[in-house]
Amino acid sequence: MNVILFGATGVIGRGVLRECLRDDSVESVLAIGRTPLGVTHPKLRERVQDDPSDLSEPDLDATAYDACFFCLGVSSVGMKEEAYRRVTYDLTLAVARPLAAANPALTFVYVSGEGTDSTERGRSMWARVKGRTENDLLQLPFRAYMFRPGIVQPVCGVPSKTRLYRTLYAVAAPLFPLLRRIAPNLVTTTEALGRAMIAVAAAPPGAGVPGRILRPRDINRLATGSDQS
């Protein structure tokens, strides 16, 4: 398959990129973002641009791609709802709508978050915005899947570009094995996320995936090829 990847400089996106480059079923990856990745690979092509949602370049033929993995996002901490909506809802739909129109056969995977409010009416600002984003993506004419990963452990040397997060991950690292034992349905890894996205994109339409909204248990099972029943 050929994949478009957004957000490859973040922890989750970097993990997804790693799995795509390692997987023989992925023929090529086009990474679109604002900053260079600093990664070279025969399967990888980069487009660095100020506006990641600008898909107007003539060399980007949406029909040539089988999947889009959208890992781009920001923390809502300290943000007003309007600003958070611009970089969450507006940006995501600005990418998704033209892709869906050009290629309805595309699989679109959106990294959302555990606690997302599908009713769009709750008290939590970020959860409402994510809920609206999910709902509108699910209305588009492609195969859309919402990943709500919960607690994500970076593995396989995947770094965070934020110093605070690097420190937090280092401090929490000894706790992840315990968390996986006592709360296996709340924890996943960057590796599992990448493996699960590839599995979802490779699955025949209507088969092999337990639903359109996938939580840590679903993600972990898809990553390992376990039975979904």
PDB file of C-alpha atoms in Angstrom:
ATOM      1  CA  MET A   1       0.000   0.000   0.000  1.00  0.00           C
ATOM      2  CA  ASN A   2       0.944   3.656  -0.412  1.00  0.00           C
ATOM      3  CA  VAL A   3       0.465   5.859   2.639  1.00  0.00           C
ATOM      4  CA  ILE A   4       0.154   9.579   3.341  1.00  0.00           C
ATOM      5  CA  LEU A   5       1.287  10.424   6.862  1.00  0.00           C
ATOM      6  CA  PHE A   6       0.598  13.636   8.776  1.00  0.00           C
ATOM      7  CA  GLY A   7       2.276  14.428  12.107  1.00  0.00           C
ATOM      8  CA  ALA A   8       5.355  12.259  11.669  1.00  0.00           C
ATOM      9  CA  THR A   9       7.479  14.501  13.916  1.00  0.00           C
ATOM     10  CA  GLY A  10       5.337  13.732  16.982  1.00  0.00           C
ATOM     11  CA  VAL A  11       5.687  10.710  19.256  1.00  0.00           C
ATOM     12  CA  ILE A  12       2.776   8.779  17.761  1.00  0.00           C
ATOM     13  CA  GLY A  13       3.520   9.830  14.193  1.00  0.00           C
ATOM     14  CA  ARG A  14       7.175   8.874  14.546  1.00  0.00           C
ATOM     15  CA  GLY A  15       6.155   5.442  15.796  1.00  0.00           C
ATOM     16  CA  VAL A  16       3.718   5.014  12.915  1.00  0.00           C
ATOM     17  CA  LEU A  17       6.390   6.075  10.428  1.00  0.00           C
ATOM     18  CA  ARG A  18       8.795   3.508  11.855  1.00  0.00           C
ATOM     19  CA  GLU A  19       6.294   0.690  11.400  1.00  0.00           C
ATOM     20  CA  CYS A  20       5.393   1.787   7.875  1.00  0.00           C
ATOM     21  CA  LEU A  21       9.045   1.807   6.827  1.00  0.00           C
ATOM     22  CA  ARG A  22       9.586  -1.636   8.373  1.00  0.00           C
ATOM     23  CA  ASP A  23       6.499  -3.274   6.888  1.00  0.00           C
ATOM     24  CA  ASP A  24       6.883  -4.988   3.504  1.00  0.00           C
ATOM     25  CA  SER A  25       3.216  -4.366   2.680  1.00  0.00           C
ATOM     26  CA  VAL A  26       3.836  -0.599   2.689  1.00  0.00           C
ATOM     27  CA  GLU A  27       5.418   0.355  -0.623  1.00  0.00           C
ATOM     28  CA  SER A  28       5.791   4.096  -0.050  1.00  0.00           C
ATOM     29  CA  VAL A  29       5.169   6.818   2.539  1.00  0.00           C
ATOM     30  CA  LEU A  30       4.557  10.479   1.813  1.00  0.00           C
ATOM     31  CA  ALA A  31       5.112  12.490   5.017  1.00  0.00           C
ATOM     32  CA  ILE A  32       3.586  15.976   5.005  1.00  0.00           C
ATOM     33  CA  GLY A  33       4.442  18.469   7.722  1.00  0.00           C
ATOM     34  CA  ARG A  34       5.907  21.815   8.707  1.00  0.00           C
ATOM     35  CA  THR A  35       9.361  20.624   9.765  1.00  0.00           C
ATOM     36  CA  PRO A  36      11.841  18.155   8.247  1.00  0.00           C
ATOM     37  CA  LEU A  37      11.943  14.678   9.749  1.00  0.00           C
ATOM     38  CA  GLY A  38      15.684  14.175   9.566  1.00  0.00           C
ATOM     39  CA  VAL A  39      15.017  10.644   8.309  1.00  0.00           C
ATOM     40  CA  THR A  40      16.001   9.106   4.994  1.00  0.00           C
ATOM     41  CA  HIS A  41      14.666   5.855   3.592  1.00  0.00           C
ATOM     42  CA  PRO A  42      14.074   4.496   0.073  1.00  0.00           C
ATOM     43  CA  LYS A  43      10.303   4.300   0.756  1.00  0.00           C
ATOM     44  CA  LEU A  44      10.009   7.782   2.267  1.00  0.00           C
ATOM     45  CA  ARG A  45       9.205  11.035   0.499  1.00  0.00           C
ATOM     46  CA  GLU A  46       8.743  14.332   2.370  1.00  0.00           C
ATOM     47  CA  ARG A  47       6.806  17.482   1.695  1.00  0.00           C
ATOM     48  CA  VAL A  48       7.688  20.318   4.081  1.00  0.00           C
ATOM     49  CA  GLN A  49       5.209  23.181   3.876  1.00  0.00           C
ATOM     50  CA  ASP A  50       3.821  25.916   6.127  1.00  0.00           C
ATOM     51  CA  ASP A  51       0.247  24.722   5.591  1.00  0.00           C
ATOM     52  CA  PRO A  52       0.047  20.928   5.914  1.00  0.00           C
ATOM     53  CA  SER A  53      -3.505  20.973   4.563  1.00  0.00           C
ATOM     54  CA  ASP A  54      -2.437  22.357   1.182  1.00  0.00           C
ATOM     55  CA  LEU A  55      -2.869  19.404  -1.147  1.00  0.00           C
ATOM     56  CA  SER A  56      -2.899  21.467  -4.327  1.00  0.00           C
ATOM     57  CA  GLU A  57       0.535  20.485  -5.615  1.00  0.00           C
ATOM     58  CA  PRO A  58       0.189  18.740  -8.989  1.00  0.00           C
ATOM     59  CA  ASP A  59       2.448  15.863  -7.945  1.00  0.00           C
ATOM     60  CA  LEU A  60       0.042  14.797  -5.173  1.00  0.00           C
ATOM     61  CA  ASP A  61      -2.413  12.441  -6.812  1.00  0.00           C
ATOM     62  CA  ALA A  62      -4.784  11.280  -4.071  1.00  0.00           C
ATOM     63  CA  THR A  63      -5.901   8.321  -6.162  1.00  0.00           C
ATOM     64  CA  ALA A  64      -2.381   6.892  -5.947  1.00  0.00           C
ATOM     65  CA  TYR A  65      -2.683   6.356  -2.176  1.00  0.00           C
ATOM     66  CA  ASP A  66      -4.430   3.634  -0.222  1.00  0.00           C
ATOM     67  CA  ALA A  67      -4.371   5.168   3.253  1.00  0.00           C
ATOM     68  CA  CYS A  68      -3.898   8.391   5.171  1.00  0.00           C
ATOM     69  CA  PHE A  69      -2.671   8.174   8.758  1.00  0.00           C
ATOM     70  CA  PHE A  70      -3.471  11.472  10.470  1.00  0.00           C
ATOM     71  CA  CYS A  71      -1.355  11.755  13.639  1.00  0.00           C
ATOM     72  CA  LEU A  72      -1.174  15.545  13.731  1.00  0.00           C
ATOM     73  CA  GLY A  73      -2.397  17.236  16.894  1.00  0.00           C
ATOM     74  CA  VAL A  74      -1.665  19.576  19.768  1.00  0.00           C
ATOM     75  CA  SER A  75      -2.331  19.667  23.490  1.00  0.00           C
ATOM     76  CA  SER A  76      -5.320  21.783  24.489  1.00  0.00           C
ATOM     77  CA  VAL A  77      -3.569  23.007  27.645  1.00  0.00           C
ATOM     78  CA  GLY A  78      -3.695  26.795  27.774  1.00  0.00           C
ATOM     79  CA  MET A  79      -5.617  27.110  24.507  1.00  0.00           C
ATOM     80  CA  LYS A  80      -8.927  28.835  23.896  1.00  0.00           C
ATOM     81  CA  GLU A  81     -11.580  26.749  22.167  1.00  0.00           C
ATOM     82  CA  GLU A  82     -11.463  28.739  18.924  1.00  0.00           C
ATOM     83  CA  ALA A  83      -7.695  28.327  18.583  1.00  0.00           C
ATOM     84  CA  TYR A  84      -7.841  24.638  19.485  1.00  0.00           C
ATOM     85  CA  ARG A  85     -10.650  24.079  16.976  1.00  0.00           C
ATOM     86  CA  ARG A  86      -8.592  25.691  14.187  1.00  0.00           C
ATOM     87  CA  VAL A  87      -5.652  23.325  14.674  1.00  0.00           C
ATOM     88  CA  THR A  88      -7.771  20.266  15.446  1.00  0.00           C
ATOM     89  CA  TYR A  89     -11.077  20.309  13.598  1.00  0.00           C
ATOM     90  CA  ASP A  90     -10.391  22.825  10.808  1.00  0.00           C
ATOM     91  CA  LEU A  91      -6.994  21.458   9.815  1.00  0.00           C
ATOM     92  CA  THR A  92      -8.085  17.819   9.917  1.00  0.00           C
ATOM     93  CA  LEU A  93     -11.187  18.377   7.796  1.00  0.00           C
ATOM     94  CA  ALA A  94      -9.239  20.596   5.376  1.00  0.00           C
ATOM     95  CA  VAL A  95      -7.126  17.521   4.644  1.00  0.00           C
ATOM     96  CA  ALA A  96      -9.861  14.895   4.822  1.00  0.00           C
ATOM     97  CA  ARG A  97     -12.518  16.480   2.626  1.00  0.00           C
ATOM     98  CA  PRO A  98     -10.479  16.766  -0.587  1.00  0.00           C
ATOM     99  CA  LEU A  99      -8.975  13.307  -0.039  1.00  0.00           C
ATOM    100  CA  ALA A 100     -12.448  11.782   0.364  1.00  0.00           C
ATOM    101  CA  ALA A 101     -13.732  13.587  -2.704  1.00  0.00           C
ATOM    102  CA  ALA A 102     -10.804  12.484  -4.845  1.00  0.00           C
ATOM    103  CA  ASN A 103     -10.478   8.931  -3.537  1.00  0.00           C
ATOM    104  CA  PRO A 104     -13.499   7.368  -1.756  1.00  0.00           C
ATOM    105  CA  ALA A 105     -11.598   4.047  -1.598  1.00  0.00           C
ATOM    106  CA  LEU A 106      -9.014   5.614   0.750  1.00  0.00           C
ATOM    107  CA  THR A 107      -8.724   4.462   4.367  1.00  0.00           C
ATOM    108  CA  PHE A 108      -8.394   7.452   6.722  1.00  0.00           C
ATOM    109  CA  VAL A 109      -7.147   6.827  10.267  1.00  0.00           C
ATOM    110  CA  TYR A 110      -7.484   9.706  12.733  1.00  0.00           C
ATOM    111  CA  VAL A 111      -5.692   9.716  16.092  1.00  0.00           C
ATOM    112  CA  SER A 112      -8.216  11.086  18.541  1.00  0.00           C
ATOM    113  CA  GLY A 113      -8.156  10.481  22.295  1.00  0.00           C
ATOM    114  CA  GLU A 114      -9.774   8.381  25.014  1.00  0.00           C
ATOM    115  CA  GLY A 115     -12.542  10.465  26.550  1.00  0.00           C
ATOM    116  CA  THR A 116     -13.587  12.101  23.278  1.00  0.00           C
ATOM    117  CA  ASP A 117     -17.170  13.374  23.516  1.00  0.00           C
ATOM    118  CA  SER A 118     -19.208  12.036  20.610  1.00  0.00           C
ATOM    119  CA  THR A 119     -22.240  14.047  21.768  1.00  0.00           C
ATOM    120  CA  GLU A 120     -20.261  17.311  21.313  1.00  0.00           C
ATOM    121  CA  ARG A 121     -22.112  18.710  24.350  1.00  0.00           C
ATOM    122  CA  GLY A 122     -19.918  17.866  27.344  1.00  0.00           C
ATOM    123  CA  ARG A 123     -18.007  20.243  29.597  1.00  0.00           C
ATOM    124  CA  SER A 124     -14.558  19.302  28.344  1.00  0.00           C
ATOM    125  CA  MET A 125     -13.545  21.629  25.511  1.00  0.00           C
ATOM    126  CA  TRP A 126     -10.994  19.324  23.899  1.00  0.00           C
ATOM    127  CA  ALA A 127     -13.388  16.362  24.067  1.00  0.00           C
ATOM    128  CA  ARG A 128     -16.163  18.320  22.334  1.00  0.00           C
ATOM    129  CA  VAL A 129     -13.841  19.471  19.541  1.00  0.00           C
ATOM    130  CA  LYS A 130     -12.453  15.962  19.062  1.00  0.00           C
ATOM    131  CA  GLY A 131     -16.005  14.611  19.073  1.00  0.00           C
ATOM    132  CA  ARG A 132     -17.077  16.965  16.312  1.00  0.00           C
ATOM    133  CA  THR A 133     -13.952  16.084  14.339  1.00  0.00           C
ATOM    134  CA  GLU A 134     -14.652  12.363  14.641  1.00  0.00           C
ATOM    135  CA  ASN A 135     -18.335  12.736  13.776  1.00  0.00           C
ATOM    136  CA  ASP A 136     -17.675  14.766  10.639  1.00  0.00           C
ATOM    137  CA  LEU A 137     -14.899  12.450   9.479  1.00  0.00           C
ATOM    138  CA  LEU A 138     -17.249   9.490   9.815  1.00  0.00           C
ATOM    139  CA  GLN A 139     -19.724  11.212   7.484  1.00  0.00           C
ATOM    140  CA  LEU A 140     -17.219  11.501   4.632  1.00  0.00           C
ATOM    141  CA  PRO A 141     -17.347   8.981   1.763  1.00  0.00           C
ATOM    142  CA  PHE A 142     -14.179   7.071   2.611  1.00  0.00           C
ATOM    143  CA  ARG A 143     -13.355   4.393   5.172  1.00  0.00           C
ATOM    144  CA  ALA A 144     -12.652   6.391   8.328  1.00  0.00           C
ATOM    145  CA  TYR A 145     -11.424   4.963  11.624  1.00  0.00           C
ATOM    146  CA  MET A 146     -11.011   6.841  14.882  1.00  0.00           C
ATOM    147  CA  PHE A 147      -8.151   5.667  17.100  1.00  0.00           C
ATOM    148  CA  ARG A 148      -8.590   6.550  20.792  1.00  0.00           C
ATOM    149  CA  PRO A 149      -5.325   5.211  22.187  1.00  0.00           C
ATOM    150  CA  GLY A 150      -5.502   6.186  25.876  1.00  0.00           C
ATOM    151  CA  ILE A 151      -2.058   5.977  27.496  1.00  0.00           C
ATOM    152  CA  VAL A 152       0.667   5.590  24.866  1.00  0.00           C
ATOM    153  CA  GLN A 153       4.121   4.253  25.717  1.00  0.00           C
ATOM    154  CA  PRO A 154       6.900   5.283  23.308  1.00  0.00           C
ATOM    155  CA  VAL A 155       8.976   2.208  22.407  1.00  0.00           C
ATOM    156  CA  CYS A 156      11.748   1.218  19.993  1.00  0.00           C
ATOM    157  CA  GLY A 157      13.645   4.449  20.545  1.00  0.00           C
ATOM    158  CA  VAL A 158      10.816   6.739  19.409  1.00  0.00           C
ATOM    159  CA  PRO A 159      11.611  10.170  20.928  1.00  0.00           C
ATOM    160  CA  SER A 160       9.440  13.134  21.847  1.00  0.00           C
ATOM    161  CA  LYS A 161      10.505  16.508  20.461  1.00  0.00           C
ATOM    162  CA  THR A 162       9.251  18.156  23.676  1.00  0.00           C
ATOM    163  CA  ARG A 163      11.725  18.155  26.569  1.00  0.00           C
ATOM    164  CA  LEU A 164       8.981  17.992  29.211  1.00  0.00           C
ATOM    165  CA  TYR A 165       7.410  14.944  27.571  1.00  0.00           C
ATOM    166  CA  ARG A 166      10.795  13.250  27.241  1.00  0.00           C
ATOM    167  CA  THR A 167      11.299  13.720  30.972  1.00  0.00           C
ATOM    168  CA  LEU A 168       7.817  12.458  31.821  1.00  0.00           C
ATOM    169  CA  TYR A 169       8.212   9.376  29.621  1.00  0.00           C
ATOM    170  CA  ALA A 170      11.586   8.614  31.214  1.00  0.00           C
ATOM    171  CA  VAL A 171      10.148   8.910  34.718  1.00  0.00           C
ATOM    172  CA  ALA A 172       7.069   6.843  33.859  1.00  0.00           C
ATOM    173  CA  ALA A 173       8.919   4.104  31.945  1.00  0.00           C
ATOM    174  CA  PRO A 174       9.195   1.744  34.943  1.00  0.00           C
ATOM    175  CA  LEU A 175       5.436   2.048  35.518  1.00  0.00           C
ATOM    176  CA  PHE A 176       4.308   0.952  32.075  1.00  0.00           C
ATOM    177  CA  PRO A 177       4.738  -2.814  32.680  1.00  0.00           C
ATOM    178  CA  LEU A 178       2.596  -2.481  35.818  1.00  0.00           C
ATOM    179  CA  LEU A 179      -0.013  -0.432  33.965  1.00  0.00           C
ATOM    180  CA  ARG A 180      -0.203  -3.021  31.217  1.00  0.00           C
ATOM    181  CA  ARG A 181      -0.851  -5.717  33.830  1.00  0.00           C
ATOM    182  CA  ILE A 182      -3.474  -3.896  35.899  1.00  0.00           C
ATOM    183  CA  ALA A 183      -5.124  -1.879  33.096  1.00  0.00           C
ATOM    184  CA  PRO A 184      -4.396  -3.640  29.802  1.00  0.00           C
ATOM    185  CA  ASN A 185      -7.342  -1.940  28.116  1.00  0.00           C
ATOM    186  CA  LEU A 186      -6.015   1.549  28.835  1.00  0.00           C
ATOM    187  CA  VAL A 187      -2.431   1.263  27.591  1.00  0.00           C
ATOM    188  CA  THR A 188      -0.894   0.824  24.162  1.00  0.00           C
ATOM    189  CA  THR A 189       2.449   1.584  22.501  1.00  0.00           C
ATOM    190  CA  THR A 190       3.685   3.566  19.535  1.00  0.00           C
ATOM    191  CA  GLU A 191       4.586   0.280  17.869  1.00  0.00           C
ATOM    192  CA  ALA A 192       1.085  -1.149  18.374  1.00  0.00           C
ATOM    193  CA  LEU A 193      -0.493   1.995  16.965  1.00  0.00           C
ATOM    194  CA  GLY A 194       1.556   1.743  13.787  1.00  0.00           C
ATOM    195  CA  ARG A 195       0.890  -1.977  13.401  1.00  0.00           C
ATOM    196  CA  ALA A 196      -2.850  -1.468  13.982  1.00  0.00           C
ATOM    197  CA  MET A 197      -3.097   1.329  11.421  1.00  0.00           C
ATOM    198  CA  ILE A 198      -1.471  -0.840   8.787  1.00  0.00           C
ATOM    199  CA  ALA A 199      -3.813  -3.715   9.705  1.00  0.00           C
ATOM    200  CA  VAL A 200      -6.894  -1.495   9.398  1.00  0.00           C
ATOM    201  CA  ALA A 201      -5.793  -0.179   6.008  1.00  0.00           C
ATOM    202  CA  ALA A 202      -5.075  -3.697   4.759  1.00  0.00           C
ATOM    203  CA  ALA A 203      -8.350  -5.209   5.983  1.00  0.00           C
ATOM    204  CA  PRO A 204     -11.055  -5.917   3.383  1.00  0.00           C
ATOM    205  CA  PRO A 205     -13.975  -3.465   3.625  1.00  0.00           C
ATOM    206  CA  GLY A 206     -16.397  -4.566   6.327  1.00  0.00           C
ATOM    207  CA  ALA A 207     -14.145  -7.327   7.671  1.00  0.00           C
ATOM    208  CA  GLY A 208     -11.440  -7.772  10.296  1.00  0.00           C
ATOM    209  CA  VAL A 209     -12.020  -4.514  12.187  1.00  0.00           C
ATOM    210  CA  PRO A 210     -14.349  -4.378  15.231  1.00  0.00           C
ATOM    211  CA  GLY A 211     -15.761  -0.918  14.513  1.00  0.00           C
ATOM    212  CA  ARG A 212     -15.047   2.609  13.402  1.00  0.00           C
ATOM    213  CA  ILE A 213     -14.015   3.838  16.867  1.00  0.00           C
ATOM    214  CA  LEU A 214     -11.068   1.831  18.200  1.00  0.00           C
ATOM    215  CA  ARG A 215      -9.806   1.902  21.771  1.00  0.00           C
ATOM    216  CA  PRO A 216      -6.612   0.459  23.322  1.00  0.00           C
ATOM    217  CA  ARG A 217      -7.942  -3.114  23.488  1.00  0.00           C
ATOM    218  CA  ASP A 218      -8.913  -3.010  19.799  1.00  0.00           C
ATOM    219  CA  ILE A 219      -5.630  -1.355  18.825  1.00  0.00           C
ATOM    220  CA  ASN A 220      -3.541  -3.927  20.686  1.00  0.00           C
ATOM    221  CA  ARG A 221      -5.465  -6.845  19.190  1.00  0.00           C
ATOM    222  CA  LEU A 222      -5.214  -5.462  15.670  1.00  0.00           C
ATOM    223  CA  ALA A 223      -1.481  -4.922  16.173  1.00  0.00           C
ATOM    224  CA  THR A 224      -0.935  -8.563  17.035  1.00  0.00           C
ATOM    225  CA  GLY A 225      -3.488 -10.034  14.638  1.00  0.00           C
ATOM    226  CA  SER A 226      -5.553 -11.467  17.499  1.00  0.00           C
ATOM    227  CA  ASP A 227      -9.131 -12.546  16.977  1.00  0.00           C
ATOM    228  CA  GLN A 228     -11.525  -9.623  17.261  1.00  0.00           C
ATOM    229  CA  SER A 229     -14.556 -11.550  18.490  1.00  0.00           C
TER     230      SER A 229
END
